[in-house]
Amino acid sequence: MRPNVKKYPNLLYRVSFLQIESLYGAKSIITGKREVRIAKNRRMADTIGMTLDDFERWYKESFARTSSTFTTIAMIIADLAGVMLSFGAGFFFVNLYDPVAINFRSFITYWPYLPLFILVFYVSSLYPGVSLAPAEELRRIFIASLMSHGSVILSRYVNNKALDIISAAFFLGFLFSTLIILLCRSLMRAILSKTKLGGIPAVIYGGGSTGRLIIDKLLNKRSLAYVPVLILDDDERTGVSYRGVPIIHDTSLGPQIVKRFRIKVAIVAMNNLKRKELVRLLNYSVSAFRYNVMIPDFFGMTSVWMSARDFDGILGLATIQRLKMRWNLAIKRGLDLIIVIFGGIVILPFMLLIALAICISSPGKAIYAQTRVGQNGRHFKTYKFRTMMKDADDRLKKLLESDEGARIEWEASRKLKNDPRVTKLGAFLRKTSLDEFPQLINVLKGDMSLVGPRPIVDDEIKKYEDDFQRIFSVKPGITGLWQVSGRSDTNYKDRVSFDTYYLQNWSIWLDMWILYRTIWVVLGHKGAY
């Protein structure tokens, strides 16, 4: 039974939250997987409020540190490794070209340049690198690496009065550096996610729907780096905990929390407050924290490039629709052509082998064309390697008529996990996404881009409802945000969200990041069928 708090008003003060949980075998600890809950019976604990003293005991048991120092050190180590590996890559390829001109192993002796790189990375705000949008992190790494390698090459030119073979090695190292450093950082984040050492503790103001949404995001995605450790909300209806994060019903405790626990980050997600209440909260409680994050009440508008504007004391948030600018469209088209032309030359022999294997394994053409809806609703023919049998349409019709489960799955995503139309070779091509290689022809023709919304058929237009015109105001892409975020496992609502984010936040760096992510998603066969 639950204890009657009204009948025993002093119960909140006589029995602590931790004691109740211990007594009934319930314990909630945030760990490397962000949250592990072992609970036999939490019904008693759910009626007991936590005090600041109770939180102190819980917090000390759950967290070893309260700053971003360790996260910063980890990222510095990753960057040092990435820079040295890029040095090694540059020296390796120069040595490969002329073994006499340079000693490959000599790149190790250039470690004294490392402090320069870390200093430039620090100035570029890459530390601790918390909640950086992937495209923005990629941009900063590229620019910081360019400045650092450029400084090294310039210093050698000034000293030697000429560009030597070592300078050439550093230039080649720069070409590899962004990718290598990004990989090292991803690996470091993966390591941190398996330990209790990664993440920066944060206090969440708001235990309602918005606050819980933020907590869900932070707990489910370690790369965001903030770890919710406490929720402050005056409304007792929010309960005493959410997903193992305790709730204290007193939003005025900000200064005490900072003083006692040295927590530096506060995230405010209380959109239901009136303006005067919110101003008072910010001035007298939230302001005690060194870093404050405000969560706005318009989730449909997500722009990394949003900037503040001051209208005589009134805050305005400005965005730029970058894909409406001709210069950006020209840059995007140029990137498409450069990658397709040079990449196509490399993979052309491989594509010919695939085409030959398709013709041998099953009767029919190697490449088939299918009508798709493209930019501004215009129809075009998209090309793919054939992965199905010749009577695929008849097989699909019979399956949908006889199998209700398959019909529901088809109507939801226009794909089937166990598709009887697909050949054995076709299943492999789909799993590895090799069947999409012929779409490079569409990119050359200008019907598609390398990155963009997924091309659809006419029957799918209604799934996008009012979002269709906006999303398909740009060219569809071979890959996109939805492909690197679940591919066939995502539903139409998710696809609309991903495509909307892409349109609102487009940059050349976002395209580069999506292409980088596509490689790993394809290699991992994630969501492909």
Short mmCIF file of C-alpha atoms in Angstrom, two decimals:
data_model
loop_
_atom_site.label_atom_id
_atom_site.label_comp_id
_atom_site.label_asym_id
_atom_site.label_seq_id
_atom_site.Cartn_x
_atom_site.Cartn_y
_atom_site.Cartn_z
CA MET A 1 0.00 0.00 0.00
CA ARG A 2 1.02 3.57 -0.50
CA PRO A 3 1.47 5.59 2.68
CA ASN A 4 -1.11 8.30 3.30
CA VAL A 5 0.93 11.50 3.16
CA LYS A 6 -2.00 13.66 4.27
CA LYS A 7 -2.55 11.51 7.34
CA TYR A 8 1.17 11.51 8.19
CA PRO A 9 2.41 14.96 7.10
CA ASN A 10 5.78 14.54 8.77
CA LEU A 11 6.53 11.41 6.78
CA LEU A 12 8.23 13.49 4.10
CA TYR A 13 10.79 14.66 6.65
CA ARG A 14 11.20 11.48 8.72
CA VAL A 15 11.87 9.04 5.89
CA SER A 16 14.29 9.91 3.10
CA PHE A 17 13.92 9.06 -0.56
CA LEU A 18 17.07 6.95 -0.50
CA GLN A 19 16.02 5.04 2.60
CA ILE A 20 12.67 4.13 1.05
CA GLU A 21 14.32 2.96 -2.16
CA SER A 22 16.87 0.92 -0.24
CA LEU A 23 14.19 -0.57 1.99
CA TYR A 24 12.12 -1.80 -0.94
CA GLY A 25 15.01 -2.88 -3.13
CA ALA A 26 14.67 -0.06 -5.62
CA LYS A 27 17.69 1.81 -6.88
CA SER A 28 18.19 4.14 -9.83
CA ILE A 29 21.71 5.01 -10.97
CA ILE A 30 22.80 6.88 -14.07
CA THR A 31 25.66 4.91 -15.58
CA GLY A 32 27.59 4.60 -18.83
CA LYS A 33 24.42 3.53 -20.62
CA ARG A 34 22.96 6.66 -19.11
CA GLU A 35 20.29 5.00 -17.06
CA VAL A 36 19.99 1.59 -15.40
CA ARG A 37 16.95 1.04 -13.24
CA ILE A 38 16.65 -1.96 -10.98
CA ALA A 39 13.30 -1.75 -9.24
CA LYS A 40 11.36 -4.43 -7.44
CA ASN A 41 8.81 -2.07 -5.95
CA ARG A 42 8.84 1.72 -6.45
CA ARG A 43 5.31 2.41 -5.28
CA MET A 44 6.44 3.56 -1.84
CA ALA A 45 9.27 5.70 -3.20
CA ASP A 46 6.97 7.42 -5.67
CA THR A 47 5.04 9.08 -2.82
CA ILE A 48 8.08 10.38 -0.92
CA GLY A 49 9.54 13.80 -1.83
CA MET A 50 13.30 14.30 -2.02
CA THR A 51 15.07 17.02 -0.07
CA LEU A 52 18.34 18.71 -1.03
CA ASP A 53 20.16 16.65 1.61
CA ASP A 54 18.75 13.45 0.11
CA PHE A 55 19.83 14.62 -3.34
CA GLU A 56 23.36 15.23 -2.07
CA ARG A 57 23.73 11.59 -0.98
CA TRP A 58 22.21 10.31 -4.21
CA TYR A 59 24.33 12.64 -6.33
CA LYS A 60 27.61 11.67 -4.68
CA GLU A 61 26.82 8.00 -5.22
CA SER A 62 25.94 8.50 -8.89
CA PHE A 63 28.53 11.00 -10.13
CA ALA A 64 32.27 11.22 -9.69
CA ARG A 65 32.66 14.79 -10.99
CA THR A 66 30.64 17.93 -11.71
CA SER A 67 32.43 19.75 -14.54
CA SER A 68 33.26 19.51 -18.21
CA THR A 69 36.98 19.04 -17.46
CA PHE A 70 37.11 15.32 -18.17
CA THR A 71 35.08 15.66 -21.36
CA THR A 72 37.45 18.40 -22.54
CA ILE A 73 40.53 16.31 -21.72
CA ALA A 74 39.04 13.34 -23.59
CA MET A 75 38.38 15.46 -26.70
CA ILE A 76 41.92 16.90 -26.55
CA ILE A 77 43.34 13.35 -26.45
CA ALA A 78 41.19 12.41 -29.45
CA ASP A 79 42.35 15.48 -31.36
CA LEU A 80 46.02 14.84 -30.55
CA ALA A 81 45.66 11.30 -31.87
CA GLY A 82 43.84 12.55 -34.96
CA VAL A 83 46.45 15.20 -35.75
CA MET A 84 49.34 12.73 -35.39
CA LEU A 85 47.53 10.21 -37.58
CA SER A 86 46.99 12.89 -40.23
CA PHE A 87 50.72 13.68 -40.07
CA GLY A 88 51.38 9.98 -40.56
CA ALA A 89 48.98 9.79 -43.53
CA GLY A 90 50.71 12.70 -45.26
CA PHE A 91 54.20 11.29 -44.70
CA PHE A 92 53.05 7.81 -45.76
CA PHE A 93 51.77 8.94 -49.18
CA VAL A 94 54.84 11.08 -49.86
CA ASN A 95 57.01 8.11 -48.92
CA LEU A 96 54.89 5.89 -51.15
CA TYR A 97 55.54 8.23 -54.08
CA ASP A 98 59.27 8.66 -53.37
CA PRO A 99 60.76 6.37 -50.66
CA VAL A 100 64.07 8.22 -50.83
CA ALA A 101 62.67 11.73 -50.38
CA ILE A 102 61.21 11.20 -46.93
CA ASN A 103 61.28 8.77 -44.03
CA PHE A 104 57.72 7.74 -43.20
CA ARG A 105 58.40 7.21 -39.48
CA SER A 106 59.92 10.66 -39.11
CA PHE A 107 56.43 12.18 -38.76
CA ILE A 108 56.61 11.29 -35.05
CA THR A 109 59.39 13.84 -34.55
CA TYR A 110 57.02 16.67 -35.41
CA TRP A 111 54.95 16.29 -32.23
CA PRO A 112 56.12 19.74 -30.96
CA TYR A 113 53.56 21.23 -33.38
CA LEU A 114 50.71 19.66 -31.38
CA PRO A 115 50.24 22.53 -28.87
CA LEU A 116 49.61 24.86 -31.81
CA PHE A 117 46.80 22.64 -33.06
CA ILE A 118 45.17 22.37 -29.62
CA LEU A 119 45.36 26.14 -29.16
CA VAL A 120 43.69 26.78 -32.53
CA PHE A 121 41.06 24.13 -31.78
CA TYR A 122 40.39 25.81 -28.43
CA VAL A 123 40.00 29.23 -30.04
CA SER A 124 37.60 27.58 -32.52
CA SER A 125 35.36 26.55 -29.55
CA LEU A 126 35.85 22.84 -30.14
CA TYR A 127 36.20 22.20 -26.40
CA PRO A 128 34.39 20.69 -24.70
CA GLY A 129 32.33 20.45 -27.89
CA VAL A 130 29.04 19.86 -26.07
CA SER A 131 25.80 19.89 -28.12
CA LEU A 132 27.59 21.02 -31.26
CA ALA A 133 25.56 20.22 -34.35
CA PRO A 134 27.52 17.63 -36.38
CA ALA A 135 27.75 19.90 -39.41
CA GLU A 136 28.99 22.78 -37.27
CA GLU A 137 31.62 20.56 -35.63
CA LEU A 138 32.77 19.42 -39.08
CA ARG A 139 33.06 23.06 -40.22
CA ARG A 140 35.07 24.09 -37.16
CA ILE A 141 37.42 21.11 -37.44
CA PHE A 142 38.07 21.85 -41.13
CA ILE A 143 38.78 25.54 -40.55
CA ALA A 144 40.91 24.91 -37.43
CA SER A 145 42.90 22.21 -39.24
CA LEU A 146 43.38 24.47 -42.26
CA MET A 147 44.70 27.28 -40.07
CA SER A 148 46.99 24.95 -38.09
CA HIS A 149 48.47 23.09 -41.05
CA GLY A 150 48.75 26.36 -42.94
CA SER A 151 50.71 27.90 -40.06
CA VAL A 152 53.10 24.95 -39.99
CA ILE A 153 53.69 25.12 -43.76
CA LEU A 154 54.11 28.91 -43.63
CA SER A 155 56.63 28.71 -40.78
CA ARG A 156 58.67 26.15 -42.70
CA TYR A 157 58.59 28.35 -45.80
CA VAL A 158 59.82 31.36 -43.82
CA ASN A 159 62.64 29.34 -42.24
CA ASN A 160 63.73 27.47 -45.38
CA LYS A 161 62.90 30.14 -47.99
CA ALA A 162 61.21 27.41 -50.02
CA LEU A 163 58.48 24.78 -49.91
CA ASP A 164 60.18 21.45 -49.19
CA ILE A 165 58.99 17.84 -49.29
CA ILE A 166 58.03 17.99 -45.59
CA SER A 167 55.64 20.85 -46.36
CA ALA A 168 54.08 18.69 -49.08
CA ALA A 169 53.57 15.92 -46.49
CA PHE A 170 51.84 18.36 -44.14
CA PHE A 171 49.59 19.54 -46.98
CA LEU A 172 48.56 15.96 -47.72
CA GLY A 173 48.05 15.46 -44.00
CA PHE A 174 45.64 18.39 -43.99
CA LEU A 175 43.57 16.75 -46.74
CA PHE A 176 43.07 13.71 -44.49
CA SER A 177 42.90 15.55 -41.17
CA THR A 178 39.20 16.50 -41.01
CA LEU A 179 38.02 12.94 -41.62
CA ILE A 180 40.60 11.40 -39.27
CA ILE A 181 39.92 13.84 -36.43
CA LEU A 182 36.17 13.36 -36.84
CA LEU A 183 36.67 9.59 -36.60
CA CYS A 184 38.85 9.94 -33.49
CA ARG A 185 36.25 12.15 -31.82
CA SER A 186 33.47 9.69 -32.67
CA LEU A 187 35.53 6.85 -31.21
CA MET A 188 36.21 8.84 -28.04
CA ARG A 189 32.52 9.62 -27.61
CA ALA A 190 31.73 5.92 -28.05
CA ILE A 191 34.26 5.08 -25.32
CA LEU A 192 32.85 7.74 -22.99
CA SER A 193 29.34 6.41 -23.53
CA LYS A 194 30.44 3.07 -22.06
CA THR A 195 31.76 4.64 -18.86
CA LYS A 196 30.49 6.79 -16.00
CA LEU A 197 33.02 9.50 -16.85
CA GLY A 198 31.43 11.08 -19.89
CA GLY A 199 28.83 13.82 -19.82
CA ILE A 200 28.25 17.12 -18.05
CA PRO A 201 25.71 17.23 -15.19
CA ALA A 202 22.79 19.58 -15.82
CA VAL A 203 19.75 20.70 -13.82
CA ILE A 204 16.45 20.71 -15.72
CA TYR A 205 13.91 23.37 -14.85
CA GLY A 206 10.54 21.88 -15.67
CA GLY A 207 9.09 18.45 -15.08
CA GLY A 208 6.27 18.80 -17.59
CA SER A 209 6.05 17.52 -21.15
CA THR A 210 8.78 19.80 -22.52
CA GLY A 211 11.20 19.03 -19.69
CA ARG A 212 10.59 15.31 -20.02
CA LEU A 213 11.11 15.49 -23.78
CA ILE A 214 14.51 17.10 -23.17
CA ILE A 215 15.39 14.45 -20.60
CA ASP A 216 14.41 11.69 -23.02
CA LYS A 217 16.67 13.20 -25.69
CA LEU A 218 19.61 13.53 -23.31
CA LEU A 219 19.26 10.04 -21.85
CA ASN A 220 18.73 8.37 -25.21
CA LYS A 221 21.59 10.10 -27.01
CA ARG A 222 24.89 10.17 -25.17
CA SER A 223 26.57 12.33 -27.79
CA LEU A 224 24.58 15.35 -26.57
CA ALA A 225 26.90 15.16 -23.53
CA TYR A 226 24.57 16.77 -20.97
CA VAL A 227 23.44 14.41 -18.20
CA PRO A 228 20.20 15.38 -16.42
CA VAL A 229 20.81 14.93 -12.69
CA LEU A 230 17.93 16.88 -11.14
CA ILE A 231 14.56 18.32 -12.09
CA LEU A 232 13.22 21.46 -10.40
CA ASP A 233 9.49 22.12 -10.67
CA ASP A 234 7.08 23.75 -8.20
CA ASP A 235 4.18 21.63 -9.45
CA GLU A 236 3.88 18.58 -7.16
CA ARG A 237 1.84 16.79 -9.82
CA THR A 238 5.08 16.15 -11.73
CA GLY A 239 5.92 13.42 -9.19
CA VAL A 240 9.22 12.71 -7.44
CA SER A 241 11.28 11.27 -10.29
CA TYR A 242 11.33 10.70 -14.03
CA ARG A 243 13.44 7.97 -15.62
CA GLY A 244 15.61 7.84 -12.51
CA VAL A 245 16.13 11.61 -12.36
CA PRO A 246 14.85 12.96 -9.01
CA ILE A 247 12.43 15.90 -8.82
CA ILE A 248 12.50 18.58 -6.12
CA HIS A 249 9.49 20.87 -5.95
CA ASP A 250 11.31 24.14 -5.38
CA THR A 251 12.60 26.14 -8.34
CA SER A 252 14.34 28.69 -6.08
CA LEU A 253 17.14 26.25 -5.16
CA GLY A 254 19.43 27.25 -8.04
CA PRO A 255 21.96 29.23 -5.97
CA GLN A 256 22.15 26.50 -3.30
CA ILE A 257 22.66 23.77 -5.90
CA VAL A 258 25.50 25.70 -7.55
CA LYS A 259 27.15 26.39 -4.19
CA ARG A 260 26.86 22.84 -2.81
CA PHE A 261 27.38 20.73 -5.94
CA ARG A 262 29.22 23.05 -8.35
CA ILE A 263 26.85 22.14 -11.17
CA LYS A 264 27.34 24.70 -13.92
CA VAL A 265 24.56 23.99 -16.46
CA ALA A 266 20.84 24.72 -16.24
CA ILE A 267 18.32 23.89 -18.96
CA VAL A 268 15.02 25.78 -18.70
CA ALA A 269 12.03 23.98 -20.21
CA MET A 270 9.06 25.69 -18.54
CA ASN A 271 7.06 27.12 -21.42
CA ASN A 272 3.86 27.24 -19.35
CA LEU A 273 5.16 30.02 -17.09
CA LYS A 274 3.86 33.54 -17.45
CA ARG A 275 6.36 36.19 -18.53
CA LYS A 276 6.80 37.73 -15.07
CA GLU A 277 7.25 34.30 -13.46
CA LEU A 278 9.83 33.32 -16.06
CA VAL A 279 11.78 36.57 -15.66
CA ARG A 280 11.84 36.12 -11.89
CA LEU A 281 12.98 32.50 -12.27
CA LEU A 282 15.79 33.52 -14.61
CA ASN A 283 16.94 36.43 -12.45
CA TYR A 284 16.88 34.78 -9.03
CA SER A 285 17.54 31.08 -9.64
CA VAL A 286 18.74 30.18 -13.14
CA SER A 287 21.25 33.05 -13.20
CA ALA A 288 23.29 31.28 -10.50
CA PHE A 289 24.45 28.73 -13.10
CA ARG A 290 27.36 29.57 -15.35
CA TYR A 291 25.71 28.20 -18.50
CA ASN A 292 21.98 28.51 -19.23
CA VAL A 293 20.03 26.91 -22.06
CA MET A 294 16.51 28.07 -22.89
CA ILE A 295 14.20 25.64 -24.71
CA PRO A 296 11.74 27.59 -26.92
CA ASP A 297 8.14 26.59 -27.44
CA PHE A 298 8.32 25.99 -31.19
CA PHE A 299 9.84 22.60 -31.90
CA GLY A 300 8.91 22.63 -35.59
CA MET A 301 11.50 25.34 -36.22
CA THR A 302 14.96 23.84 -35.71
CA SER A 303 17.76 25.89 -37.18
CA VAL A 304 21.41 25.50 -36.31
CA TRP A 305 22.08 28.81 -38.07
CA MET A 306 19.47 30.77 -36.09
CA SER A 307 20.78 34.08 -34.76
CA ALA A 308 19.44 36.68 -32.35
CA ARG A 309 18.17 40.09 -33.44
CA ASP A 310 17.46 43.05 -31.16
CA PHE A 311 14.36 45.09 -32.02
CA ASP A 312 14.80 47.85 -29.45
CA GLY A 313 14.72 45.44 -26.51
CA ILE A 314 12.53 42.81 -28.19
CA LEU A 315 14.24 39.52 -28.98
CA GLY A 316 13.91 38.23 -32.50
CA LEU A 317 15.24 34.95 -33.91
CA ALA A 318 16.44 35.18 -37.51
CA THR A 319 16.99 32.34 -39.96
CA ILE A 320 18.15 32.15 -43.56
CA GLN A 321 16.69 29.73 -46.10
CA ARG A 322 20.09 28.95 -47.59
CA LEU A 323 18.79 26.74 -50.38
CA LYS A 324 16.86 29.73 -51.74
CA MET A 325 20.16 31.46 -52.57
CA ARG A 326 21.56 30.91 -56.07
CA TRP A 327 25.16 30.96 -54.86
CA ASN A 328 24.50 28.10 -52.43
CA LEU A 329 22.69 26.12 -55.11
CA ALA A 330 25.71 26.57 -57.40
CA ILE A 331 28.06 25.36 -54.63
CA LYS A 332 25.86 22.33 -53.97
CA ARG A 333 25.72 21.50 -57.67
CA GLY A 334 29.48 21.89 -57.98
CA LEU A 335 30.08 19.51 -55.09
CA ASP A 336 27.75 16.97 -56.69
CA LEU A 337 29.58 17.08 -60.01
CA ILE A 338 33.08 16.90 -58.49
CA ILE A 339 32.25 13.86 -56.33
CA VAL A 340 30.25 12.05 -59.04
CA ILE A 341 32.81 12.57 -61.82
CA PHE A 342 35.89 11.61 -59.84
CA GLY A 343 34.14 8.99 -57.75
CA GLY A 344 32.40 7.54 -60.80
CA ILE A 345 35.71 6.94 -62.53
CA VAL A 346 36.86 4.87 -59.54
CA ILE A 347 33.72 2.76 -59.16
CA LEU A 348 32.85 2.30 -62.85
CA PRO A 349 34.64 -1.09 -63.20
CA PHE A 350 32.88 -2.28 -60.04
CA MET A 351 29.50 -1.21 -61.44
CA LEU A 352 30.16 -3.18 -64.63
CA LEU A 353 30.87 -6.30 -62.56
CA ILE A 354 27.61 -5.84 -60.64
CA ALA A 355 25.67 -5.45 -63.89
CA LEU A 356 27.24 -8.63 -65.26
CA ALA A 357 26.41 -10.57 -62.07
CA ILE A 358 22.75 -9.45 -62.25
CA CYS A 359 22.36 -10.60 -65.84
CA ILE A 360 23.91 -13.98 -65.04
CA SER A 361 21.92 -14.61 -61.84
CA SER A 362 18.44 -13.86 -63.21
CA PRO A 363 16.83 -13.00 -66.56
CA GLY A 364 16.21 -9.37 -67.34
CA LYS A 365 18.04 -6.07 -67.69
CA ALA A 366 20.73 -5.07 -65.21
CA ILE A 367 19.40 -1.53 -64.72
CA TYR A 368 15.76 -0.52 -64.53
CA ALA A 369 14.14 2.91 -64.61
CA GLN A 370 11.22 3.91 -62.44
CA THR A 371 9.18 7.11 -62.39
CA ARG A 372 9.67 9.24 -59.28
CA VAL A 373 8.48 12.63 -58.06
CA GLY A 374 11.24 15.20 -57.92
CA GLN A 375 11.76 18.92 -57.41
CA ASN A 376 8.52 20.94 -57.48
CA GLY A 377 6.52 17.79 -58.24
CA ARG A 378 8.23 17.17 -61.58
CA HIS A 379 8.41 13.51 -62.66
CA PHE A 380 11.66 11.92 -63.77
CA LYS A 381 13.15 8.47 -64.35
CA THR A 382 15.42 7.24 -61.57
CA TYR A 383 17.88 4.43 -62.25
CA LYS A 384 18.80 1.49 -60.04
CA PHE A 385 20.35 -1.93 -60.38
CA ARG A 386 17.58 -4.49 -60.72
CA THR A 387 17.11 -6.40 -57.47
CA MET A 388 13.77 -8.09 -58.23
CA MET A 389 12.40 -10.84 -60.41
CA LYS A 390 10.76 -10.08 -63.75
CA ASP A 391 7.22 -10.73 -62.43
CA ALA A 392 7.75 -8.53 -59.34
CA ASP A 393 4.52 -6.54 -59.76
CA ASP A 394 2.35 -9.66 -59.96
CA ARG A 395 4.07 -11.16 -56.89
CA LEU A 396 3.49 -7.97 -54.90
CA LYS A 397 -0.18 -7.79 -55.86
CA LYS A 398 -0.81 -11.40 -54.80
CA LEU A 399 1.08 -10.91 -51.51
CA LEU A 400 -0.84 -7.76 -50.54
CA GLU A 401 -4.16 -9.46 -51.33
CA SER A 402 -3.37 -12.51 -49.19
CA ASP A 403 -1.27 -11.08 -46.32
CA GLU A 404 -2.81 -8.33 -44.20
CA GLY A 405 0.40 -7.79 -42.20
CA ALA A 406 2.40 -7.27 -45.38
CA ARG A 407 -0.25 -4.87 -46.69
CA ILE A 408 -0.08 -2.75 -43.51
CA GLU A 409 3.73 -2.70 -43.67
CA TRP A 410 3.65 -1.69 -47.34
CA GLU A 411 1.16 1.11 -46.77
CA ALA A 412 3.24 2.45 -43.87
CA SER A 413 6.66 2.63 -45.58
CA ARG A 414 6.28 1.35 -49.16
CA LYS A 415 8.83 -1.36 -48.27
CA LEU A 416 8.76 -4.97 -47.02
CA LYS A 417 11.38 -6.52 -44.76
CA ASN A 418 10.67 -9.98 -46.20
CA ASP A 419 10.01 -9.13 -49.82
CA PRO A 420 9.37 -12.24 -51.97
CA ARG A 421 10.09 -10.26 -55.15
CA VAL A 422 13.77 -9.74 -54.30
CA THR A 423 16.42 -12.07 -55.70
CA LYS A 424 19.29 -13.40 -53.57
CA LEU A 425 21.78 -11.11 -55.27
CA GLY A 426 19.25 -8.29 -55.06
CA ALA A 427 18.95 -8.74 -51.30
CA PHE A 428 22.72 -8.31 -50.99
CA LEU A 429 22.71 -5.24 -53.22
CA ARG A 430 19.93 -3.67 -51.15
CA LYS A 431 21.59 -4.50 -47.86
CA THR A 432 24.77 -2.79 -48.99
CA SER A 433 22.93 -0.04 -50.94
CA LEU A 434 24.95 -0.95 -54.05
CA ASP A 435 21.70 -1.01 -56.02
CA GLU A 436 21.61 2.80 -55.85
CA PHE A 437 24.90 3.38 -57.68
CA PRO A 438 23.17 4.02 -61.06
CA GLN A 439 21.47 7.04 -59.48
CA LEU A 440 24.78 8.83 -60.03
CA ILE A 441 23.47 9.14 -63.62
CA ASN A 442 20.50 11.09 -62.25
CA VAL A 443 22.89 13.40 -60.40
CA LEU A 444 24.85 14.05 -63.60
CA LYS A 445 21.61 14.78 -65.47
CA GLY A 446 20.54 17.22 -62.77
CA ASP A 447 17.40 15.34 -61.70
CA MET A 448 18.84 14.53 -58.30
CA SER A 449 21.51 15.66 -55.85
CA LEU A 450 23.83 13.52 -53.76
CA VAL A 451 22.05 14.74 -50.61
CA GLY A 452 18.39 15.69 -50.32
CA PRO A 453 14.90 14.34 -49.56
CA ARG A 454 14.11 10.81 -50.65
CA PRO A 455 12.51 10.62 -54.15
CA ILE A 456 8.97 9.26 -53.89
CA VAL A 457 6.19 7.86 -56.08
CA ASP A 458 2.84 9.57 -56.65
CA ASP A 459 1.04 7.41 -54.08
CA GLU A 460 3.33 8.73 -51.34
CA ILE A 461 2.52 12.42 -51.89
CA LYS A 462 -0.52 12.23 -49.62
CA LYS A 463 1.68 10.90 -46.81
CA TYR A 464 3.49 14.25 -46.72
CA GLU A 465 0.23 16.25 -46.56
CA ASP A 466 0.93 20.01 -46.37
CA ASP A 467 4.69 19.47 -46.14
CA PHE A 468 5.08 18.15 -49.69
CA GLN A 469 5.49 21.48 -51.50
CA ARG A 470 8.07 22.76 -49.00
CA ILE A 471 10.16 19.57 -48.80
CA PHE A 472 10.21 18.99 -52.56
CA SER A 473 11.14 22.58 -53.38
CA VAL A 474 14.67 21.12 -53.70
CA LYS A 475 16.08 18.21 -55.67
CA PRO A 476 15.71 14.75 -54.10
CA GLY A 477 18.91 13.03 -53.05
CA ILE A 478 20.57 9.63 -53.19
CA THR A 479 21.11 9.96 -49.44
CA GLY A 480 19.77 12.28 -46.78
CA LEU A 481 19.18 12.79 -43.09
CA TRP A 482 16.48 10.13 -42.92
CA GLN A 483 18.79 7.58 -44.56
CA VAL A 484 21.52 8.11 -41.97
CA SER A 485 19.00 8.18 -39.11
CA GLY A 486 17.29 4.84 -39.56
CA ARG A 487 16.71 4.45 -43.32
CA SER A 488 13.81 2.04 -43.88
CA ASP A 489 13.17 1.84 -40.11
CA THR A 490 11.82 5.42 -40.07
CA ASN A 491 8.16 6.29 -40.65
CA TYR A 492 6.78 9.15 -42.75
CA LYS A 493 6.44 11.48 -39.76
CA ASP A 494 10.12 11.02 -38.97
CA ARG A 495 11.09 11.51 -42.62
CA VAL A 496 9.19 14.80 -42.74
CA SER A 497 10.99 15.93 -39.56
CA PHE A 498 14.41 14.99 -40.95
CA ASP A 499 13.75 16.64 -44.31
CA THR A 500 12.44 19.78 -42.59
CA TYR A 501 15.56 19.97 -40.45
CA TYR A 502 17.70 19.55 -43.58
CA LEU A 503 15.96 22.41 -45.39
CA GLN A 504 16.14 24.76 -42.41
CA ASN A 505 19.77 23.98 -41.61
CA TRP A 506 21.39 23.31 -44.97
CA SER A 507 25.04 24.08 -45.42
CA ILE A 508 27.82 22.52 -47.44
CA TRP A 509 29.08 21.14 -44.13
CA LEU A 510 25.78 19.39 -43.45
CA ASP A 511 25.98 17.73 -46.87
CA MET A 512 29.55 16.62 -46.16
CA TRP A 513 28.56 15.24 -42.75
CA ILE A 514 25.62 13.29 -44.25
CA LEU A 515 27.91 11.79 -46.89
CA TYR A 516 30.38 10.85 -44.13
CA ARG A 517 27.61 9.28 -42.05
CA THR A 518 26.21 7.43 -45.09
CA ILE A 519 29.42 5.44 -45.43
CA TRP A 520 29.16 4.09 -41.88
CA VAL A 521 25.42 3.46 -42.05
CA VAL A 522 25.88 1.46 -45.27
CA LEU A 523 28.81 -0.50 -43.82
CA GLY A 524 26.72 -1.27 -40.75
CA HIS A 525 23.71 -2.31 -42.90
CA LYS A 526 21.53 -0.22 -40.56
CA GLY A 527 17.87 -0.10 -41.56
CA ALA A 528 18.50 -1.44 -45.07
CA TYR A 529 16.20 -3.96 -46.73
#
